mmCIF file of C-alpha atoms in Angstrom:
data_model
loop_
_atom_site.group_PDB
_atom_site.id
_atom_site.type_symbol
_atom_site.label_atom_id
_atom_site.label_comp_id
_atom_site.label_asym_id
_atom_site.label_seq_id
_atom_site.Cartn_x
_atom_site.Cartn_y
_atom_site.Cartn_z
ATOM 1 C CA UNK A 1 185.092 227.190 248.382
ATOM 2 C CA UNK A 2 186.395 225.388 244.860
ATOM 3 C CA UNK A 3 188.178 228.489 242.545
ATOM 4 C CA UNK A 4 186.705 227.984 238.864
ATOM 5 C CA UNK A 5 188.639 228.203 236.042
ATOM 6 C CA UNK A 6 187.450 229.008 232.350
ATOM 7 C CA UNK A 7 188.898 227.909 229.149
ATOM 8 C CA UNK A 8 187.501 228.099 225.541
ATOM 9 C CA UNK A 9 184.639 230.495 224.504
ATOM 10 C CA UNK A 10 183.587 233.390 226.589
ATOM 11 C CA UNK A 11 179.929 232.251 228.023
ATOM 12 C CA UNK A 12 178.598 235.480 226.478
ATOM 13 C CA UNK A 13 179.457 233.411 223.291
ATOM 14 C CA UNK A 14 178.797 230.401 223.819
ATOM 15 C CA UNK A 15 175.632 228.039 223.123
ATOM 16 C CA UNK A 16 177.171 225.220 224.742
ATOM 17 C CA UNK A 17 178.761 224.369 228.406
ATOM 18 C CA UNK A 18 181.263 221.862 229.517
ATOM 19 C CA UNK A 19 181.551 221.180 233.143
ATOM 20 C CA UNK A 20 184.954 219.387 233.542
ATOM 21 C CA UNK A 21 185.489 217.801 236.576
ATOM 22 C CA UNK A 22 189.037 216.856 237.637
ATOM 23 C CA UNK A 23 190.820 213.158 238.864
ATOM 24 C CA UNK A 24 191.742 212.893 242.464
ATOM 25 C CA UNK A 25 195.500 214.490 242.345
ATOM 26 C CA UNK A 26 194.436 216.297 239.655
ATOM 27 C CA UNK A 27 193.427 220.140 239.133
ATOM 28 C CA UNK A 28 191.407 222.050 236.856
ATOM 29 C CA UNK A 29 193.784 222.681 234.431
ATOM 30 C CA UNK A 30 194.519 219.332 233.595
ATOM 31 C CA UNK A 31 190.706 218.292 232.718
ATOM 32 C CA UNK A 32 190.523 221.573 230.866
ATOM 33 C CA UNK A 33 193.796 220.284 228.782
ATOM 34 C CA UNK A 34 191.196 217.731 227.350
ATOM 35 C CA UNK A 35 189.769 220.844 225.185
ATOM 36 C CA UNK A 36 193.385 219.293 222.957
ATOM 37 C CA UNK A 37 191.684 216.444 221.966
ATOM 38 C CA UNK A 38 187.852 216.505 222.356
ATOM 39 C CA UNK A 39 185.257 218.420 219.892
ATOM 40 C CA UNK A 40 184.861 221.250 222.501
ATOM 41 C CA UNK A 41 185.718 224.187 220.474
ATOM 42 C CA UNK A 42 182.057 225.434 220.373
ATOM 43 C CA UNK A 43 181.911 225.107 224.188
ATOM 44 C CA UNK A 44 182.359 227.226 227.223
ATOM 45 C CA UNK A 45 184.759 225.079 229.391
ATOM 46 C CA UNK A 46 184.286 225.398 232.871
ATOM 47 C CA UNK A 47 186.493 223.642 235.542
ATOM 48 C CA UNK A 48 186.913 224.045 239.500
ATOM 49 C CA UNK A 49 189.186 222.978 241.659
ATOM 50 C CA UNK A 50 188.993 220.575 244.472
ATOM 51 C CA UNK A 51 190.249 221.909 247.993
ATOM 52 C CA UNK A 52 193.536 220.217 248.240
ATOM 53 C CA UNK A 53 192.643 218.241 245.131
ATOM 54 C CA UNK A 54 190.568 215.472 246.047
ATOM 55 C CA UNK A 55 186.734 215.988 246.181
ATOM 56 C CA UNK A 56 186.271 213.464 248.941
ATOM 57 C CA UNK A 57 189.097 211.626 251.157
ATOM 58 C CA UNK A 58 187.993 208.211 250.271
ATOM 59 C CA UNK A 59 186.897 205.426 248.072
ATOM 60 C CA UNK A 60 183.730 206.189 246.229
ATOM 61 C CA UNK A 61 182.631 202.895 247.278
ATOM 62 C CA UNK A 62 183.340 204.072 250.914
ATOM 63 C CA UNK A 63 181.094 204.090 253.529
ATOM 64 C CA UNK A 64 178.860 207.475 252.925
ATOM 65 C CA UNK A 65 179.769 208.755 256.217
ATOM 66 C CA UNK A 66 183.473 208.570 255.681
ATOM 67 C CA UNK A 67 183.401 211.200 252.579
ATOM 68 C CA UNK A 68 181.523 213.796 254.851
ATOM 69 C CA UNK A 69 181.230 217.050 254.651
ATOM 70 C CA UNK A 70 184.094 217.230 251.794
ATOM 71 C CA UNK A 71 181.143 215.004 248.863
ATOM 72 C CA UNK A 72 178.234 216.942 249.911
ATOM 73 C CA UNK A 73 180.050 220.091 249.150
ATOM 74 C CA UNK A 74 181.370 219.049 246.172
ATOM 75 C CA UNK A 75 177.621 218.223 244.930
ATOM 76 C CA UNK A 76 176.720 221.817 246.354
ATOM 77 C CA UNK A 77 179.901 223.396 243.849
ATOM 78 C CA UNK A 78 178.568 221.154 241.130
ATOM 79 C CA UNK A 79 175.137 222.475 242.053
ATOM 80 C CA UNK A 80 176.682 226.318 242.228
ATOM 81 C CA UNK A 81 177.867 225.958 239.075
ATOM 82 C CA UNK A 82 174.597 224.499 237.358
ATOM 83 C CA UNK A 83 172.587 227.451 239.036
ATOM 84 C CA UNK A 84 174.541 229.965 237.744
ATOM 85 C CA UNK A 85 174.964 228.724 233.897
ATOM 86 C CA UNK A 86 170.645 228.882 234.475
ATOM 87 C CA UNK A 87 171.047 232.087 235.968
ATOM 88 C CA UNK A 88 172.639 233.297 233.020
ATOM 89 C CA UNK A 89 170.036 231.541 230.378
ATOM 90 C CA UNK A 90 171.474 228.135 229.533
ATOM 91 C CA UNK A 91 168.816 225.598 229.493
ATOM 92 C CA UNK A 92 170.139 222.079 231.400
ATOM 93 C CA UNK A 93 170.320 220.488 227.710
ATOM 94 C CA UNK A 94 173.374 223.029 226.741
ATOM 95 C CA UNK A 95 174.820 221.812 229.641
ATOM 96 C CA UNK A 96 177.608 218.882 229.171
ATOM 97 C CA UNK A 97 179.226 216.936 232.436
ATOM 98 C CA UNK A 98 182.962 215.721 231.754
ATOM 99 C CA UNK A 99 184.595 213.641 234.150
ATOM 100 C CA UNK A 100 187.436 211.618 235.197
ATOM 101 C CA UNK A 101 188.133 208.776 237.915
ATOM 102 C CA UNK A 102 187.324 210.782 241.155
ATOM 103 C CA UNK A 103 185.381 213.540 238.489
ATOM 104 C CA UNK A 104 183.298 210.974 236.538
ATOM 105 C CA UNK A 105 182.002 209.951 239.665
ATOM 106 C CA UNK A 106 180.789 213.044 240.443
ATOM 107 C CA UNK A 107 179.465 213.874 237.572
ATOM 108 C CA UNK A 108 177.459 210.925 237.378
ATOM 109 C CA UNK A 109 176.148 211.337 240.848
ATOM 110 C CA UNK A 110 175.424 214.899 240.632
ATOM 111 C CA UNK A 111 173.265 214.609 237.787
ATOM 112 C CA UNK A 112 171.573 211.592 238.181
ATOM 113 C CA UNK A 113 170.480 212.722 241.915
ATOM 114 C CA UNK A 114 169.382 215.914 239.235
ATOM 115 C CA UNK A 115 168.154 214.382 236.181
ATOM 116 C CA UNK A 116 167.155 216.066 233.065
ATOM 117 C CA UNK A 117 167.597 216.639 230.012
ATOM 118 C CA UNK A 118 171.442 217.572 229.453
ATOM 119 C CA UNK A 119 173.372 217.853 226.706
ATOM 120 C CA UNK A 120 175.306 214.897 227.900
ATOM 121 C CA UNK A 121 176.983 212.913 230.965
ATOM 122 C CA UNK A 122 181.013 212.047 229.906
ATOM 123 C CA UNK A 123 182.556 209.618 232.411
ATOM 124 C CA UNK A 124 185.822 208.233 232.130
ATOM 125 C CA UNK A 125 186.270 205.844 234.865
ATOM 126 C CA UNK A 126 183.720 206.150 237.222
ATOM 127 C CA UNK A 127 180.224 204.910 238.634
ATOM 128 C CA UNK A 128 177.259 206.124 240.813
ATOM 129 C CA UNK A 129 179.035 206.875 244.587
ATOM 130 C CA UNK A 130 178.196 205.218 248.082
ATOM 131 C CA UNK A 131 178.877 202.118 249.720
ATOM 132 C CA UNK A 132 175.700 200.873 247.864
ATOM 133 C CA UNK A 133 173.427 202.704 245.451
ATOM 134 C CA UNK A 134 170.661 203.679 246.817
ATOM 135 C CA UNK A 135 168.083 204.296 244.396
ATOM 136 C CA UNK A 136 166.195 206.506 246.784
ATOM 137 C CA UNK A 137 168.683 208.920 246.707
ATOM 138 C CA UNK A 138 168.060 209.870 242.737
ATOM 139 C CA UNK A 139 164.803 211.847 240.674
ATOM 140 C CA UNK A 140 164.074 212.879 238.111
ATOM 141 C CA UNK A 141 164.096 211.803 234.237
ATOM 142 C CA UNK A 142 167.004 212.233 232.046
ATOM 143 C CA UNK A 143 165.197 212.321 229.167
ATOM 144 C CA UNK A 144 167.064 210.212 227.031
ATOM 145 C CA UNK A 145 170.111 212.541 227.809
ATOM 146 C CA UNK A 146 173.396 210.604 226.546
ATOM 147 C CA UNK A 147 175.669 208.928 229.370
ATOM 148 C CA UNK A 148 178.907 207.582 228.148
ATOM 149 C CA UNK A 149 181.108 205.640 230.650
ATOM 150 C CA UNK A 150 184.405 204.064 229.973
ATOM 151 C CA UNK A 151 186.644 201.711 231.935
ATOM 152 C CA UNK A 152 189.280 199.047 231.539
ATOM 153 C CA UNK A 153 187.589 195.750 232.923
ATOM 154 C CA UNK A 154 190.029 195.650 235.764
ATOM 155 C CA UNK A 155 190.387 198.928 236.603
ATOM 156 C CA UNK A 156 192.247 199.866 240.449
ATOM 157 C CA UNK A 157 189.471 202.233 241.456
ATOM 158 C CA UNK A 158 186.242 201.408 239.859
ATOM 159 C CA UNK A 159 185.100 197.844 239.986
ATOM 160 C CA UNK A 160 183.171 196.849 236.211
ATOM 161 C CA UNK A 161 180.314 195.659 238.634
ATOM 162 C CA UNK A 162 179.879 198.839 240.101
ATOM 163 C CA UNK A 163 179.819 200.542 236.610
ATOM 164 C CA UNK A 164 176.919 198.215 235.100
ATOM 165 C CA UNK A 165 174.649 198.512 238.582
ATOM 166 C CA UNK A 166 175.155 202.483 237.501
ATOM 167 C CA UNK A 167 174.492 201.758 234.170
ATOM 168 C CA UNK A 168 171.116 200.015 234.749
ATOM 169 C CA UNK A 169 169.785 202.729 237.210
ATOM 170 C CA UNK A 170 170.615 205.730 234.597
ATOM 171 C CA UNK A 171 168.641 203.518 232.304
ATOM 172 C CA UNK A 172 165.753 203.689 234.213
ATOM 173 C CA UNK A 173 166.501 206.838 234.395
ATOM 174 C CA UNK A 174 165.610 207.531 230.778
ATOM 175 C CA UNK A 175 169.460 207.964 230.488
ATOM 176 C CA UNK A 176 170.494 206.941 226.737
ATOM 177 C CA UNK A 177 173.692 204.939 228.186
ATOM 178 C CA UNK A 178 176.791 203.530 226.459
ATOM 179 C CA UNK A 179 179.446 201.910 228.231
ATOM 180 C CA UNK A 180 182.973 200.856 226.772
ATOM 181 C CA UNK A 181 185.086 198.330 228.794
ATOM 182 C CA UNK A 182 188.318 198.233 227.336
ATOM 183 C CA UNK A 183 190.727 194.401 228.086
ATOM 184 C CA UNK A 184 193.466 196.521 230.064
ATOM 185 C CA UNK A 185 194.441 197.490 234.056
ATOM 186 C CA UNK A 186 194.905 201.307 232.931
ATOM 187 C CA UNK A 187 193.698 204.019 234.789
ATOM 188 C CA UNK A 188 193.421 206.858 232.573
ATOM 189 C CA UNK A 189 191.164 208.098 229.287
ATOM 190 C CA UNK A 190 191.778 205.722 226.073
ATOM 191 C CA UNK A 191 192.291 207.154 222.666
ATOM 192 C CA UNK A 192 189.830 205.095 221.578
ATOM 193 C CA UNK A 193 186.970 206.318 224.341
ATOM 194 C CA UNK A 194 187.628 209.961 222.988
ATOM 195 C CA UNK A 195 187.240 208.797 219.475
ATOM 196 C CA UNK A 196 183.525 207.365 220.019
ATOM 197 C CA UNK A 197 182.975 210.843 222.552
ATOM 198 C CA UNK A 198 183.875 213.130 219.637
ATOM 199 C CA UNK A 199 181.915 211.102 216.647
ATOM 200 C CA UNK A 200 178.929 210.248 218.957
ATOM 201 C CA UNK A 201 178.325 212.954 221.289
ATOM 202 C CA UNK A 202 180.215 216.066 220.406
ATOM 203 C CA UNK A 203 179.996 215.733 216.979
#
């Protein structure tokens, strides 16, 4: 069971949801600490925490089996959370997905196995997970919902190809994608990728 943590306005308050997804070797608190430097001070800013802080043991480009159970329950606490923000009135397009490496992945595959129309996908670093996409395994529209991803072109964890075969199926999809590949080797989130976040998505 993942403990969620909450930063920024009370959900009483709030029109507008962030689910922040931490990094493998990361926690909660250190994808909320984004809140510094993106537009998010109209959101609610919810983040849980990976058992032992990884949300599956392997690659993302593993073979499926390998990552079980540890990625199917971190789609169900992805899920959890979802069901609960509806629970409590928020339509899926107040609803925002924010992601890095291990996170972006998961935010990307949770929501384009659910697609609809959020209020947008954030990935830094990441693609769609499995040792192959499988475009069975996705439904649903997005709606024209807005899908950033960002990457350096020769990133250690998430290979460029892998990114534009994600790319392509959110497109079809109805997903309204941009993708930034930046000319470094840097894992991490660029200045520059939070610049075009905050002017074209959270604006």
């Amino acid at each position: 069971m993942s403990k969620i943590f909450q930063a920024g306005k009370d959900l009483q308050h709030a029109t507008k949801v962030a689910i922040m997804i931490h990094g493998r070797g990361g926690t909660a608190q250190s994808i909320l600490s984004l809140n510094q430097v993106l537009n998010l001070d109209e959101f609610a800013q919810i983040a849980p925490q990976a058992p032992g802080n990884t949300w599956y043991p392997y690659s993302f480009m593993a073979p499926d089996q390998s990552n079980e159970p540890s990625f199917s329950q971190s789609i169900q606490t992805i899920h959890g959370i979802v069901q609960d923000l509806e629970s409590k009135g928020f339509s899926s397009e107040q609803i925002y997905f924010i992601g890095f490496s291990q996170g972006a992945c998961l935010a990307l595959e949770y929501a384009t196995q659910h697609a609809k129309k959020y209020g947008a996908v954030i990935a830094f670093t990441g693609g769609l997970i499995g040792e192959n996409i499988r475009p069975e395994k996705y439904s649903g529209s997005f709606d024209g919902t807005p899908v950033f991803i960002g990457s350096g072109f020769k990133d250690p964890h998430v290979p460029v190809l892998r990114i534009e075969a994600s790319e392509e199926l959110i497109k079809q999809a109805a997903g309204d994608v941009k993708v930034l590949i930046f000319e470094d080797y840097d894992h991490t989130v660029r200045q520059e990728e939070m610049d075009w976040v905050n002017k074209n998505i959270l604006s």
